[in-house]
Coordinates of C-alpha atoms (C1' of nucleotides) in Angstrom, one line a residue:
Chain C
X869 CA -10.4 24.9 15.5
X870 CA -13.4 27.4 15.6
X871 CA -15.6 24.9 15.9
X872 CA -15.4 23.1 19.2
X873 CA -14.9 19.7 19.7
X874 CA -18.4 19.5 20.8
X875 CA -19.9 19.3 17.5
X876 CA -17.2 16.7 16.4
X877 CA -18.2 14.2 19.4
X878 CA -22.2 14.9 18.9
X879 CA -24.1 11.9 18.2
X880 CA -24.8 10.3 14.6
X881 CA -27.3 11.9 12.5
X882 CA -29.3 9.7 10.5
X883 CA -27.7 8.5 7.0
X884 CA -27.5 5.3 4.6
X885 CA -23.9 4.3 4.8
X886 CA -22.5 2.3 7.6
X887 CA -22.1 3.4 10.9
X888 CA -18.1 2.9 10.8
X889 CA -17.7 5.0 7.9
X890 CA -20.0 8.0 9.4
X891 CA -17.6 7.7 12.4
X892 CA -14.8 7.4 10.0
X893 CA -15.5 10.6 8.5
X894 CA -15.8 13.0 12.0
X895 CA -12.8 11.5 13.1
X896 CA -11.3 12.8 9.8
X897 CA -13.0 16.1 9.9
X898 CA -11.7 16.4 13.8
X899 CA -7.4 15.6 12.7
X900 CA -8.1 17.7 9.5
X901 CA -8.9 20.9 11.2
X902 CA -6.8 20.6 13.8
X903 CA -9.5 19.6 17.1
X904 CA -7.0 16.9 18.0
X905 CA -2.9 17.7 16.8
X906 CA -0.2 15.3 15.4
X907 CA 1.0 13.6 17.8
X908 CA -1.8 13.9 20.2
X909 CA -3.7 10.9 21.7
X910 CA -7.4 10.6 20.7
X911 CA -10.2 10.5 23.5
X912 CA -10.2 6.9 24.1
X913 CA -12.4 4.3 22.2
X914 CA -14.9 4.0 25.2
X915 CA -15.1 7.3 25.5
X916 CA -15.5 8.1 21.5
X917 CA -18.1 5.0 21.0
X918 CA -20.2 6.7 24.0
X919 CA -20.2 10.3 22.0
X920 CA -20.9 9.1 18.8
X921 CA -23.6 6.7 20.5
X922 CA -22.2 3.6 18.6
X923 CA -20.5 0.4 20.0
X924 CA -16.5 -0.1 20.7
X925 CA -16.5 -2.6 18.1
X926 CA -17.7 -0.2 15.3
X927 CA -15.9 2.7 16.6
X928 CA -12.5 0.7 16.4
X929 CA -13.6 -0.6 12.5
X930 CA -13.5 3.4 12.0
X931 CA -9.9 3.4 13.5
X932 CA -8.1 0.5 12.0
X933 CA -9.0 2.2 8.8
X934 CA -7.7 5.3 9.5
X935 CA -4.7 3.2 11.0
X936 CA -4.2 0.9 7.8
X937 CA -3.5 4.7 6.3
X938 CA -1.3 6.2 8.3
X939 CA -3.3 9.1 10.0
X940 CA -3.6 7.5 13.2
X941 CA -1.0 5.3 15.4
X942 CA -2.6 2.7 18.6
X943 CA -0.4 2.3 21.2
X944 CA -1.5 -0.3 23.3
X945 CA -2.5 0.8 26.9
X946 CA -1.3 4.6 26.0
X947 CA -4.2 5.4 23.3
X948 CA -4.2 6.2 19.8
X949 CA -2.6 9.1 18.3
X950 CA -2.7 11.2 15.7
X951 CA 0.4 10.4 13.3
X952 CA 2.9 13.1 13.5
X953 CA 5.8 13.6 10.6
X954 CA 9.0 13.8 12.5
X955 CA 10.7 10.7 13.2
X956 CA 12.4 8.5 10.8
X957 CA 9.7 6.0 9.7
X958 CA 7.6 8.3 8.5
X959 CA 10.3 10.2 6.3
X960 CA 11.6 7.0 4.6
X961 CA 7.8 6.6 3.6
X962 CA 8.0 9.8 1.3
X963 CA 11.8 9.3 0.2
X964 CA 12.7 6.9 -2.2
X965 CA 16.3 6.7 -2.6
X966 CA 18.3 4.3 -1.7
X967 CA 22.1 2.9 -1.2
X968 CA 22.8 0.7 -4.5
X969 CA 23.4 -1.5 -1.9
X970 CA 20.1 -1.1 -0.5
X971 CA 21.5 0.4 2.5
X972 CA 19.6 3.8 3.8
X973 CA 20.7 6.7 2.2
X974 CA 20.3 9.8 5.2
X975 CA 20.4 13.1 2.8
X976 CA 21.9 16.3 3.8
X977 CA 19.8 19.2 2.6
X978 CA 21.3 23.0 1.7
X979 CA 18.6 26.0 1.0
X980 CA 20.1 26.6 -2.9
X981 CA 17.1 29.0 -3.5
X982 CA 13.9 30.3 -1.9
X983 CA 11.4 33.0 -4.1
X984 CA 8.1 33.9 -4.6
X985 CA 6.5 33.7 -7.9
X986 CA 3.1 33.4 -10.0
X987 CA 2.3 30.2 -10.8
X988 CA 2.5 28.8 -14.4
X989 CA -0.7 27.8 -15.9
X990 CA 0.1 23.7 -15.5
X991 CA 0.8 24.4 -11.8
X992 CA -1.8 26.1 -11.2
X993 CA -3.9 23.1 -12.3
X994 CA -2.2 20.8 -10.6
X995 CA -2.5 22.7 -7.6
X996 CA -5.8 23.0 -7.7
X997 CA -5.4 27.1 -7.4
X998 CA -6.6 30.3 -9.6
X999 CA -4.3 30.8 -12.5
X1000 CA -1.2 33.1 -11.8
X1001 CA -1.6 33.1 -7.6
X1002 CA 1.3 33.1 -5.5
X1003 CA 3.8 30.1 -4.9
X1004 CA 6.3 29.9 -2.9
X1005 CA 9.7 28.3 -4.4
X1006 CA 12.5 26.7 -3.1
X1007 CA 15.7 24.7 -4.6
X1008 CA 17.3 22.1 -2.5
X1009 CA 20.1 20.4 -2.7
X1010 CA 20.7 16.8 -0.9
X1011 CA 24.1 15.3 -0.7
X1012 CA 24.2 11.4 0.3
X1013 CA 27.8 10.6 1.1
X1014 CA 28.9 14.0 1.0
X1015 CA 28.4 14.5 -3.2
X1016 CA 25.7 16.1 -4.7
X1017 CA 22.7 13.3 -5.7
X1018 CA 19.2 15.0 -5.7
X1019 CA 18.0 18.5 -7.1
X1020 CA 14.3 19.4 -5.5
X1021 CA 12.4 22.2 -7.0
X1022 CA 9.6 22.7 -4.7
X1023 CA 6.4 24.6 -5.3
X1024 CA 3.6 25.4 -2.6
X1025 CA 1.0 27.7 -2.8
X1026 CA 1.8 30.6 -1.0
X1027 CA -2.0 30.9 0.6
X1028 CA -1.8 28.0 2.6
X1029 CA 1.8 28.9 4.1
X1030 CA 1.2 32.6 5.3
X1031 CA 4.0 33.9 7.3
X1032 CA 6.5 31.2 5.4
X1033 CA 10.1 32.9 5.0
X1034 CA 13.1 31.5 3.9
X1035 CA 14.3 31.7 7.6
X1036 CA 11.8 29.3 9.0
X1037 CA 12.5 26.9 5.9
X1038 CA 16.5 27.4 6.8
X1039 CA 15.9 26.8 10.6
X1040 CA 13.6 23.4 10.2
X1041 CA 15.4 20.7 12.1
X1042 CA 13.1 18.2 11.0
X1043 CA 11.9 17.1 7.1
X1044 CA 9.3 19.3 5.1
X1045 CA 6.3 17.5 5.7
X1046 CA 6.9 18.0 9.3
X1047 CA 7.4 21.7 8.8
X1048 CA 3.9 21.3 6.7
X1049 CA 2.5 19.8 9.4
X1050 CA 3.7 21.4 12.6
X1051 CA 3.3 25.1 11.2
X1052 CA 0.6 24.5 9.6
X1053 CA -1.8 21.7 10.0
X1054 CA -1.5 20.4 7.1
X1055 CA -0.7 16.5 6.7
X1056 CA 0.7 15.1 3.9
X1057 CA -0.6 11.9 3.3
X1058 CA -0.2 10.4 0.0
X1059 CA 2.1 11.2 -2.9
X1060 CA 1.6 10.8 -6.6
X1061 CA 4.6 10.3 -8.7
X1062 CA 5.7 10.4 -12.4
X1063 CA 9.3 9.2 -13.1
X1064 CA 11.2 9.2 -16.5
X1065 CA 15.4 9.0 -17.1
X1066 CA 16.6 12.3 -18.6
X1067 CA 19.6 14.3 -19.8
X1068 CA 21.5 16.2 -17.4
X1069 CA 20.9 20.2 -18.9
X1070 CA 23.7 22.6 -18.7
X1071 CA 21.5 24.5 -16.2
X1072 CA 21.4 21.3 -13.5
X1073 CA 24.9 19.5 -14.5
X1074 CA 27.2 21.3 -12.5
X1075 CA 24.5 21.8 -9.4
X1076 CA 24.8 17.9 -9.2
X1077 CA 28.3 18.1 -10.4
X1078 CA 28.2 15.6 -13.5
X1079 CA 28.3 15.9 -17.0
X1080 CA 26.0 17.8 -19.1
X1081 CA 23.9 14.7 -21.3
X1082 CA 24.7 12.6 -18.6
X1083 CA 21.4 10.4 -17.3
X1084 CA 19.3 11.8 -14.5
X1085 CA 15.9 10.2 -12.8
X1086 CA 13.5 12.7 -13.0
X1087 CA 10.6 12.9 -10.7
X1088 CA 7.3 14.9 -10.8
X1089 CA 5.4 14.4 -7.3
X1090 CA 2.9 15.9 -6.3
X1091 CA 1.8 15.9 -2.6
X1092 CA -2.2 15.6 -1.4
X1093 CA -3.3 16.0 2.0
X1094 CA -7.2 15.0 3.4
X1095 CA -9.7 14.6 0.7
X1096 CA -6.3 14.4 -2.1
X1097 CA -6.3 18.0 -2.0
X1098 CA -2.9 18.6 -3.6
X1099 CA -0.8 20.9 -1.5
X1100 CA 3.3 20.6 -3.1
X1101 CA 4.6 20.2 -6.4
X1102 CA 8.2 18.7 -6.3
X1103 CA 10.2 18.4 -9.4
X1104 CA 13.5 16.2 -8.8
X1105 CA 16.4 15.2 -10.2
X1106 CA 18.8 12.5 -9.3
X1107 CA 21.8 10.9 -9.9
X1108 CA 21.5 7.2 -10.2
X1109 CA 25.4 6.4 -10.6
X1110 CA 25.3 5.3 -7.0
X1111 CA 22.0 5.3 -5.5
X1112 CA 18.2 3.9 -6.7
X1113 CA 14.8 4.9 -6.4
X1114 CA 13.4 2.5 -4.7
X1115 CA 9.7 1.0 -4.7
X1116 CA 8.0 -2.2 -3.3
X1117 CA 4.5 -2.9 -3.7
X1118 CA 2.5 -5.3 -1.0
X1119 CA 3.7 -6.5 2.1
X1120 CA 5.2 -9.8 3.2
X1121 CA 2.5 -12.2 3.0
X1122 CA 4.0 -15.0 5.5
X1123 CA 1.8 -17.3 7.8
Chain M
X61 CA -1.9 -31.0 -2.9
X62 CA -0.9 -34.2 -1.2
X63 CA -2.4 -33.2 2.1
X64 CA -6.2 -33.7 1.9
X65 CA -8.2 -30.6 3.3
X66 CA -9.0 -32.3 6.2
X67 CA -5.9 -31.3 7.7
X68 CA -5.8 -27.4 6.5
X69 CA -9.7 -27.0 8.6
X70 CA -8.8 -29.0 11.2
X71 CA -9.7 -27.5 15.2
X72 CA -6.1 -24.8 15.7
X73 CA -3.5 -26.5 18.2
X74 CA -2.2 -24.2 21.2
X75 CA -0.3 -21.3 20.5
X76 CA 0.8 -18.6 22.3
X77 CA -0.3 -16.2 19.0
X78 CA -3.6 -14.6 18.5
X79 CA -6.4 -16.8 17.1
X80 CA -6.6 -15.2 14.1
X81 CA -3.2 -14.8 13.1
X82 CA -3.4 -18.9 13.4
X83 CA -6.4 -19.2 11.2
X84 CA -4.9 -16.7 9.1
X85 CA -1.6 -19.2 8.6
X86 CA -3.9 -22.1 7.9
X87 CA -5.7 -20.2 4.9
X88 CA -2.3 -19.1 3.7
X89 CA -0.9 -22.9 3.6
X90 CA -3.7 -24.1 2.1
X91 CA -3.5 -21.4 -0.9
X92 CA 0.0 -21.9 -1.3
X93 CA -0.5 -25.1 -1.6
X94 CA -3.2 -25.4 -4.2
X95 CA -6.0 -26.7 -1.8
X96 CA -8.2 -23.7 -3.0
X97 CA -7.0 -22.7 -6.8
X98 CA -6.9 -19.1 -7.7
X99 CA -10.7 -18.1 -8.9
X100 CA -12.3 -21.1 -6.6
X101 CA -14.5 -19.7 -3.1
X102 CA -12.9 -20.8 -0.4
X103 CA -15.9 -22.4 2.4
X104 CA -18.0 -20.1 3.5
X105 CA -17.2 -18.1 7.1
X106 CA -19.5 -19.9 8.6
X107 CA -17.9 -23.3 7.6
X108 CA -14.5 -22.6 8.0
X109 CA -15.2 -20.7 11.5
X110 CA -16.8 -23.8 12.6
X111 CA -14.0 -26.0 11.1
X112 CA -10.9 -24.1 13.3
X113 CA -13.3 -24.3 15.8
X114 CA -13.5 -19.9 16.6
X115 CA -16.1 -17.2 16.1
X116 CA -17.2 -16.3 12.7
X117 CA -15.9 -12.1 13.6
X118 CA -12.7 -14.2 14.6
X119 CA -12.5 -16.0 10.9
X120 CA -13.3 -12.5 9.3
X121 CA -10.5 -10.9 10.9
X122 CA -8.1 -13.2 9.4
X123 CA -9.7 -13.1 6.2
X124 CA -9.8 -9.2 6.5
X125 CA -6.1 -9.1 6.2
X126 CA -5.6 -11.6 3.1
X127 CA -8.1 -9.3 1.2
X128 CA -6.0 -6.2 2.5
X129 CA -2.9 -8.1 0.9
X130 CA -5.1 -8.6 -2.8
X131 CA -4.7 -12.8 -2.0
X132 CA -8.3 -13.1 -1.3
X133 CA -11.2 -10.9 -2.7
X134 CA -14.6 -11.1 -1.4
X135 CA -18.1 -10.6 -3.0
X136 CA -21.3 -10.2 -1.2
X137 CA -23.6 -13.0 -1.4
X138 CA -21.1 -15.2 -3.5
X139 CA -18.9 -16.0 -1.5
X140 CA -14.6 -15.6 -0.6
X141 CA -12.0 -16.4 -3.5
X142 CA -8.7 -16.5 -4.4
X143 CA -7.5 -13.5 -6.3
X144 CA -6.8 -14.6 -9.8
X145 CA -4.2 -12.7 -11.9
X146 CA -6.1 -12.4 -14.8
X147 CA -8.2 -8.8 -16.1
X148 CA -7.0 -5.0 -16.1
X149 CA -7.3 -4.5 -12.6
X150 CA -4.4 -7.2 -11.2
X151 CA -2.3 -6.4 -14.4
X152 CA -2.0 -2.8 -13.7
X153 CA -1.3 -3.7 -10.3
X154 CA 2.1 -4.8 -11.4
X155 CA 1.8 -2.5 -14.3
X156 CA 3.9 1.1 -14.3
X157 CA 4.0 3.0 -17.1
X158 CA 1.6 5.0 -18.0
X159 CA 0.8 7.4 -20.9
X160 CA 2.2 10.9 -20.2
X161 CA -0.8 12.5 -19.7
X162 CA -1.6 9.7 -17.7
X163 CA -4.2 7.3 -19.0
X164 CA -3.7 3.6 -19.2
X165 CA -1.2 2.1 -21.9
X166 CA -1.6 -1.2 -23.3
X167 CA 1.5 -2.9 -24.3
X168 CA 1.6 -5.1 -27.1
X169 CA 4.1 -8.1 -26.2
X170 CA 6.5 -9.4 -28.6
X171 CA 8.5 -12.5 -27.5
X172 CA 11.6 -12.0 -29.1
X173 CA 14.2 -14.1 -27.6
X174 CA 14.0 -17.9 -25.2
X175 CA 16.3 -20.0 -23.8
X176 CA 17.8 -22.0 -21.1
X177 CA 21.3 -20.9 -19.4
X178 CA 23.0 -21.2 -15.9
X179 CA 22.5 -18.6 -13.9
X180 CA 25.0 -16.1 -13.0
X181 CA 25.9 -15.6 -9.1
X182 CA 24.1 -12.4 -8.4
X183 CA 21.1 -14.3 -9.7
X184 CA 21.2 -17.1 -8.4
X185 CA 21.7 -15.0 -5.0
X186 CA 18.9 -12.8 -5.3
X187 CA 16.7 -16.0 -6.4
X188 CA 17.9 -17.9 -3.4
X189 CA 18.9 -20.6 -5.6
X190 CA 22.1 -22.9 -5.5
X191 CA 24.8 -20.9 -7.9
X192 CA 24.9 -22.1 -11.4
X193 CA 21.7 -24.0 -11.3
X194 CA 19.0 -23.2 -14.7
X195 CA 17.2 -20.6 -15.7
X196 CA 14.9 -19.7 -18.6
X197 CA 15.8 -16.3 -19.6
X198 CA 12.8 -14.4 -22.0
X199 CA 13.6 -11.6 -23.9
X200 CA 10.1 -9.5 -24.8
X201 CA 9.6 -6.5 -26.4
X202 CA 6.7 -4.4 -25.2
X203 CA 4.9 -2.0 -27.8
X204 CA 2.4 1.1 -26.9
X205 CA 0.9 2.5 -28.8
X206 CA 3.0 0.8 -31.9
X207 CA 5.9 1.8 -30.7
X208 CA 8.9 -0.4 -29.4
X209 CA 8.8 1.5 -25.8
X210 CA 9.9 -1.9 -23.2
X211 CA 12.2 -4.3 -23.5
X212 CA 12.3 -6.7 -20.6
X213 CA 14.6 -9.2 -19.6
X214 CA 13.5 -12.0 -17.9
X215 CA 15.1 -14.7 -15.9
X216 CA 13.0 -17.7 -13.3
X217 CA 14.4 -20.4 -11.9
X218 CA 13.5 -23.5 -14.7
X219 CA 13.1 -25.8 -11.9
X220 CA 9.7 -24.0 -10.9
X221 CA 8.9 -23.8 -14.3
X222 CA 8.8 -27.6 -15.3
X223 CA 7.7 -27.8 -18.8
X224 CA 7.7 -24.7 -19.7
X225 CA 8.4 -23.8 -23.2
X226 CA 8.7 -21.1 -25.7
X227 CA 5.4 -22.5 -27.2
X228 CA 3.7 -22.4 -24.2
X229 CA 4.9 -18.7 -23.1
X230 CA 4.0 -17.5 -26.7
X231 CA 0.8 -19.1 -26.8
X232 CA -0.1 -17.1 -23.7
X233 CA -3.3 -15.1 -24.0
X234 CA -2.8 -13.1 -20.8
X235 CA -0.3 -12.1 -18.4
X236 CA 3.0 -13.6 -17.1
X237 CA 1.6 -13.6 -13.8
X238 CA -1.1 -15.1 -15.1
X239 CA 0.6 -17.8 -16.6
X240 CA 2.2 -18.1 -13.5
X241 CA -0.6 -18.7 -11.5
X242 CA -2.8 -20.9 -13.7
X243 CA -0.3 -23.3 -14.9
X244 CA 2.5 -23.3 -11.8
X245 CA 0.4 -22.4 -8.9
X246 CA 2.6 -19.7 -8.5
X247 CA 1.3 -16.4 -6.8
X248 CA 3.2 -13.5 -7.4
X249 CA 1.9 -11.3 -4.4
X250 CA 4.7 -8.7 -4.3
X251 CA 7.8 -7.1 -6.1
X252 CA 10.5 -5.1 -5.2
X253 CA 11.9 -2.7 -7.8
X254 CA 15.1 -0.1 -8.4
X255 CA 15.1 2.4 -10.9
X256 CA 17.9 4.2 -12.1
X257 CA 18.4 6.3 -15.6
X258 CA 20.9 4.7 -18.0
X259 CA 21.7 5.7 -21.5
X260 CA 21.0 3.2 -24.1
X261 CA 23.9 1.0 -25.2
X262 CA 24.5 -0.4 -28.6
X263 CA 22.5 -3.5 -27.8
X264 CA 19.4 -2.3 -26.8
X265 CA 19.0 1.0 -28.6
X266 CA 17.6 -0.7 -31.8
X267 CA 15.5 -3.0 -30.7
X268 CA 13.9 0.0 -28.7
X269 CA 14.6 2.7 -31.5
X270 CA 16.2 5.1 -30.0
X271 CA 19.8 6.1 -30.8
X272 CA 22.4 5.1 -28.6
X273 CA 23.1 7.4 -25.5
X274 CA 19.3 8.2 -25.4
X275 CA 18.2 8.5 -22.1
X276 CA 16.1 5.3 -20.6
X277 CA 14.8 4.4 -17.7
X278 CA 15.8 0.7 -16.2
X279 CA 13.9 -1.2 -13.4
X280 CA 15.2 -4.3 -11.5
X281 CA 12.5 -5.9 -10.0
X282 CA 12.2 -9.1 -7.4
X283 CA 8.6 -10.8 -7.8
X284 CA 8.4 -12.8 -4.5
X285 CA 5.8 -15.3 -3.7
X286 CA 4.4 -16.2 -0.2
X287 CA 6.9 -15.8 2.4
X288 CA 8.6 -13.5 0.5
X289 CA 9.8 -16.0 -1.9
X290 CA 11.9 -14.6 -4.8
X291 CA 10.5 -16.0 -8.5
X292 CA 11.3 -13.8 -10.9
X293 CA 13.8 -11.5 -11.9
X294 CA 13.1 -9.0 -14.5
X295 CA 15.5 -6.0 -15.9
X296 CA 13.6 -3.7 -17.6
X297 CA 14.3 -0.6 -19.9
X298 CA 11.8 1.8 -20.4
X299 CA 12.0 4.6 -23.2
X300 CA 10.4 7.5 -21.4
X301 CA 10.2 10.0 -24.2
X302 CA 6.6 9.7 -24.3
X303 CA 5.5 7.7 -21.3
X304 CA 6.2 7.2 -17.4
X305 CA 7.0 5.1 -14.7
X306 CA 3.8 6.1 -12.3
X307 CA 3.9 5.2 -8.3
X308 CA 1.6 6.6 -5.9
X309 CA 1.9 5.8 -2.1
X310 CA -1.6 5.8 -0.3
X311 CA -5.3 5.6 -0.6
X312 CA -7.3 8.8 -0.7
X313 CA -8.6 9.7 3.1
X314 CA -12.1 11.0 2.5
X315 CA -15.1 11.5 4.7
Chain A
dA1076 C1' -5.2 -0.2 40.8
dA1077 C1' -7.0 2.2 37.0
dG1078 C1' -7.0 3.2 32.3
dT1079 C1' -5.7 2.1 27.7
dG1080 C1' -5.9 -0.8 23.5
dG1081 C1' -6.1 -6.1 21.8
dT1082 C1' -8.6 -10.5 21.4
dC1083 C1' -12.6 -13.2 21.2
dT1084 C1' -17.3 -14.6 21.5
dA1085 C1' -22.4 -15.1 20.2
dG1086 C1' -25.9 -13.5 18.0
dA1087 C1' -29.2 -10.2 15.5
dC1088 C1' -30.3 -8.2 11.4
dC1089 C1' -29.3 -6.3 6.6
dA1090 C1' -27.9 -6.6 1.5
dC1091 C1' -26.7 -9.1 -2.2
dT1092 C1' -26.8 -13.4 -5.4
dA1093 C1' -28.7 -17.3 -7.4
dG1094 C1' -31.9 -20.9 -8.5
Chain B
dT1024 C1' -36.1 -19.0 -0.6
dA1025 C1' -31.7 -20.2 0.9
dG1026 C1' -27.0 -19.1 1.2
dT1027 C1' -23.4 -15.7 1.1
dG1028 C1' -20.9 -11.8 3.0
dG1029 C1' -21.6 -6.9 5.6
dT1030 C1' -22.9 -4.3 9.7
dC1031 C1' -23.6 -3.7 14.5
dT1032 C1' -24.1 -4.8 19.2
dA1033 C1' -22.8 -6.0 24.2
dG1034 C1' -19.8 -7.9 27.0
dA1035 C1' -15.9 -10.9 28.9
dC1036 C1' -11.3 -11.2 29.4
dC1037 C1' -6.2 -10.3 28.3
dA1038 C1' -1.9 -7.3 27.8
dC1039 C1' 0.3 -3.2 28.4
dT1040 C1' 1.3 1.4 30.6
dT1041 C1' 1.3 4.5 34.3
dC1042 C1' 0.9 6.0 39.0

DNA sequence: AAGTGGTCTAGACCACTAG
DNA sequence: TAGTGGTCTAGACCACTTC
């Protein structure tokens, strides 16, 4: 942002790792702070291989890695863009739960509570913050079918969303991470997740509307941006009588 | 197997598909089919680019996407090989549950139950098999740390599995997949898993023990093959009282 | 027609492994 | 030293999008 794009597009100093990752990294550095926006189209490869003084070829190994990952889409004879967080593609790449049948489950979020707070100790580590800074908290609840299914607790540091009220969180038309993203640069791009199967506690039950002691899918996620800088904490519970987390690893490997 | 090598390099026919895509088919078929055995090189790029008669950057772009899918890993002056399922790294590939501060757990497998039965529909559906048709079902408990904490249900088509025996899965010094792979020439390149919390029924609570109603995690996972080829069906319950399920989606983007 | 990404080639040179 | 994969280049031509 401060720094122009000039400096971003300057030609390679000298180093000992590959060309292609040296490339790699300013195109990072450009879609991390903001020189070129999500959704935005790139200079075009030509024009990028001629500022960084490299060939198309090496310039494009940069891309495809940065497109194997998400950060950047090609669209042939368009350009490549920066990946933006709206759409439905990208949300089902964050959420997890599923129709028992397997059908897509399309949750329907209310605003059950939105605070500010210290941060405990363990968040404050996992956030990668001072001890006892300010977070921002929000309870969600998400209906699938019309009943109760998921309970979020979200955490966020409160320094990275200045300005965040509870109207702005109400008002989003679009998920979370597009809020994140569109507000305030910042791009979630991987997730790390802890699950375990729980009792429902007297304090959730009736939120999710089933018995106390009855089983629940518990989920600790935390959310890292560029460089796995973590940037959400998400605590969930869900109700597994009619819907599954659901998780495939690999692709279709098919000739 | 029965078709020599010859025809698995021979020059590409016409197609209306990208080069590489075809030459990528052609390494596929002849892994599938055993031509090149897990832990074998394949010919070097210079051979087989020669052999389907295209550029050597043409060959490495086909092989650059069987290494992105983990079928083929490559080393630097050794040469290109078939990923073998064997070692940490491809078992914890497959491999969830972790310790709950998060280091690696090693389970401890105890074979507990074997034996041939019919399948039931919904198997034989989700195995793409005719209905009825045998399965050997494996019943293994999984131990960390000394304690009961898995107990996995398995069920594979027996006709894929000629020969197999209990002897022969006990005697096992490595993983399933392993086994798998080394004795069936059966890749297991993906899975497809739901979790859901349950609370422990009369049957399973002891063997895991835990009292009944406890709170445990079960996983249905699909192991497919090339082509998305189901082999394996596996219902797992996990006592998550001091472990859990871990999933991350997404390498770290770094400069 | 002009501009974008997608495919493909041919070849130079480097880095690593093994005998 | 010979053979392997890894990096990088320069350029031709194709396919798609937009005007």
């Amino acid at each position: 942002m401060a720094t122009p794009a000039r400096r971003l597009l300057g030609a390679l100093a000298a180093s000992d790792r590959p060309l292609y990752e040296e490339v790699r990294g300013r195109l990072i550095e450009g879609i991390s702070q903001g020189a070129w926006q999500p959704g935005e189209a790139l200079p075009s490869e030509g024009e990028l291989a001629r500022a960084f003084g490299v060939a198309v070829g090496t310039l494009r190994k940069a891309v495809d890695t940065l497109v194997a990952e998400q950060v950047l889409v090609r669209r042939q004879g368009k350009g490549t863009f920066v990946t933006s967080h709206d759409g439905r593609r990208l949300m089902f790449h964050f959420f997890h739960i599923v129709e028992r049948g397997g059908g897509k489950a399309y949750p329907e979020v209310r605003l059950i509570d939105f605070r500010r707070e210290r941060a405990m100790p363990e968040e404050a580590a996992a956030l990668g913050i001072a001890p006892s800074e300010k977070l921002i908290r929000v309870r969600n609840l998400l209906s699938l079918g019309g009943r109760p299914a998921i309970l979020d607790d979200i955490a966020i540091p409160a320094q990275l969303f200045p300005g965040l009220t509870e109207k702005i969180f109400r008002a989003r038309d679009n998920t979370i991470y597009h809020l994140y993203q569109s507000r305030y640069g910042i791009n979630v791009l991987r997730t790390d997740e802890r699950l375990r199967a729980v009792l429902a506690s007297r304090e959730v039950a009736p939120l999710l509307q089933v018995a106390p002691g009855a089983p629940l899918l518990e989920i600790r996620r935390v959310a890292l941006t560029f460089r796995d800088r973590p940037v959400e904490l998400r605590l969930s519970r869900v109700d597994t009588a009619r819907h599954d987390y659901h998780n495939t690893l690999g692709k279709d490997v098919a000739a």
